[in-house]
Every structure is written in C-alpha cells, then in structure tokens.
PDB file of C-alpha atoms in Angstrom:
ATOM      1  CA  MET Q   1      -6.495  -1.984  10.384  1.00 82.00           C
ATOM      2  CA  ASN Q   2      -6.452  -5.627   9.294  1.00 82.00           C
ATOM      3  CA  THR Q   3      -6.275  -7.088   5.811  1.00 82.00           C
ATOM      4  CA  ASP Q   4      -9.844  -7.630   5.568  1.00 85.00           C
ATOM      5  CA  GLN Q   5     -10.546  -3.960   6.451  1.00 86.00           C
ATOM      6  CA  ILE Q   6      -8.139  -2.765   4.109  1.00 88.00           C
ATOM      7  CA  GLU Q   7      -9.510  -4.706   1.156  1.00 85.00           C
ATOM      8  CA  GLY Q   8     -13.047  -3.735   1.953  1.00 86.00           C
ATOM      9  CA  LYS Q   9     -12.229  -0.098   2.127  1.00 90.00           C
ATOM     10  CA  TRP Q  10      -9.608   0.028  -0.593  1.00 92.00           C
ATOM     11  CA  LYS Q  11     -11.470   2.517  -2.841  1.00 88.00           C
ATOM     12  CA  GLN Q  12     -11.525   4.933   0.076  1.00 89.00           C
ATOM     13  CA  LEU Q  13      -7.977   4.302   0.947  1.00 92.00           C
ATOM     14  CA  LYS Q  14      -6.452   4.534  -2.546  1.00 93.00           C
ATOM     15  CA  GLY Q  15      -6.231   8.381  -2.279  1.00 93.00           C
ATOM     16  CA  LYS Q  16      -4.318   8.235   0.933  1.00 94.00           C
ATOM     17  CA  VAL Q  17      -1.960   5.623  -0.509  1.00 96.00           C
ATOM     18  CA  LYS Q  18      -1.304   7.681  -3.470  1.00 94.00           C
ATOM     19  CA  GLU Q  19      -0.632  10.742  -1.386  1.00 95.00           C
ATOM     20  CA  ASN Q  20       2.007   8.704   0.662  1.00 96.00           C
ATOM     21  CA  TRP Q  21       3.545   6.905  -2.241  1.00 97.00           C
ATOM     22  CA  GLY Q  22       3.204   9.224  -5.180  1.00 97.00           C
ATOM     23  CA  GLU Q  23       5.217   7.131  -7.556  1.00 97.00           C
ATOM     24  CA  LEU Q  24       2.615   4.344  -7.560  1.00 97.00           C
ATOM     25  CA  THR Q  25       0.352   4.670 -10.614  1.00 95.00           C
ATOM     26  CA  ASP Q  26      -3.351   4.427 -10.583  1.00 94.00           C
ATOM     27  CA  ASP Q  27      -3.007   1.012 -12.421  1.00 95.00           C
ATOM     28  CA  ASP Q  28      -0.712  -0.274  -9.582  1.00 95.00           C
ATOM     29  CA  LEU Q  29      -3.369   0.567  -6.993  1.00 95.00           C
ATOM     30  CA  ASP Q  30      -6.144  -0.824  -9.040  1.00 94.00           C
ATOM     31  CA  VAL Q  31      -4.400  -4.035  -9.353  1.00 95.00           C
ATOM     32  CA  ALA Q  32      -3.349  -4.097  -5.633  1.00 93.00           C
ATOM     33  CA  GLU Q  33      -6.977  -3.843  -4.471  1.00 92.00           C
ATOM     34  CA  GLY Q  34      -5.855  -3.726  -0.909  1.00 90.00           C
ATOM     35  CA  LYS Q  35      -3.514  -6.700  -1.179  1.00 92.00           C
ATOM     36  CA  ARG Q  36      -0.701  -5.937   1.336  1.00 92.00           C
ATOM     37  CA  ASP Q  37       1.941  -8.078  -0.353  1.00 94.00           C
ATOM     38  CA  TYR Q  38       1.466  -6.633  -3.817  1.00 96.00           C
ATOM     39  CA  LEU Q  39       1.531  -3.168  -2.380  1.00 96.00           C
ATOM     40  CA  ILE Q  40       4.811  -3.946  -0.518  1.00 97.00           C
ATOM     41  CA  GLY Q  41       6.239  -5.312  -3.761  1.00 97.00           C
ATOM     42  CA  LYS Q  42       5.303  -2.181  -5.773  1.00 97.00           C
ATOM     43  CA  ILE Q  43       6.763   0.214  -3.119  1.00 97.00           C
ATOM     44  CA  GLN Q  44       9.903  -2.032  -2.943  1.00 97.00           C
ATOM     45  CA  SER Q  45      10.399  -1.822  -6.681  1.00 97.00           C
ATOM     46  CA  ARG Q  46       9.441   1.813  -7.233  1.00 96.00           C
ATOM     47  CA  TYR Q  47      11.440   3.270  -4.418  1.00 97.00           C
ATOM     48  CA  GLY Q  48      14.372   0.790  -4.324  1.00 97.00           C
ATOM     49  CA  LYS Q  49      13.713  -0.285  -0.812  1.00 97.00           C
ATOM     50  CA  SER Q  50      14.309  -3.685   0.874  1.00 98.00           C
ATOM     51  CA  LYS Q  51      11.300  -5.877   1.439  1.00 97.00           C
ATOM     52  CA  GLU Q  52      11.655  -5.309   5.130  1.00 98.00           C
ATOM     53  CA  GLU Q  53      11.672  -1.552   4.807  1.00 98.00           C
ATOM     54  CA  ALA Q  54       8.743  -1.628   2.448  1.00 98.00           C
ATOM     55  CA  LYS Q  55       6.819  -3.882   4.913  1.00 97.00           C
ATOM     56  CA  GLN Q  56       7.476  -1.577   7.829  1.00 97.00           C
ATOM     57  CA  GLU Q  57       6.399   1.471   5.841  1.00 97.00           C
ATOM     58  CA  VAL Q  58       3.091  -0.328   4.912  1.00 95.00           C
ATOM     59  CA  ASP Q  59       2.326  -1.587   8.279  1.00 94.00           C
ATOM     60  CA  SER Q  60       2.974   1.780   9.933  1.00 96.00           C
ATOM     61  CA  PHE Q  61       0.816   3.633   7.342  1.00 95.00           C
ATOM     62  CA  PHE Q  62      -2.060   1.314   7.929  1.00 91.00           C
ATOM     63  CA  GLU Q  63      -1.763   1.484  11.775  1.00 91.00           C
ATOM     64  CA  LYS Q  64      -2.007   5.198  11.525  1.00 90.00           C
ATOM     65  CA  ILE Q  65      -5.369   5.277   9.588  1.00 83.00           C
TER      66      ILE Q  65
END
C-alpha cells in the first residue's frame, strides 16, 4: 500500500494500527493522519526502538494489509 492509499484510507486503518501498536493514543493517530514519518517517529518514541526498527515495522505492517 503506498502513501497516498494509506492517507486516503486512514480512518479505516486507524483501528488496525491501534491493535498493532496499542501504546499509541487516539490523539497520536488523529495527528498522524496516515503520515508514515510521523507514525514511525511515534512508534520509535513510545516503544524505544531505533528509527530503522520502527520504519521496518511500519513498512511490514502496511505491506500486509
């Protein structure tokens, strides 16, 4: 799924994102609005991951859906 598709379907995808990364708040997801870099940054800070780890997780997640 490319970035435009993610942003376009963000309201539908928020629930799946929340299931996968439960520590992200609804406010985090509202601000993200499907923006990949913002989501990566939030996952990185909430879960203490490196930027590369968070990027791989996000990319893998969106490839599966």
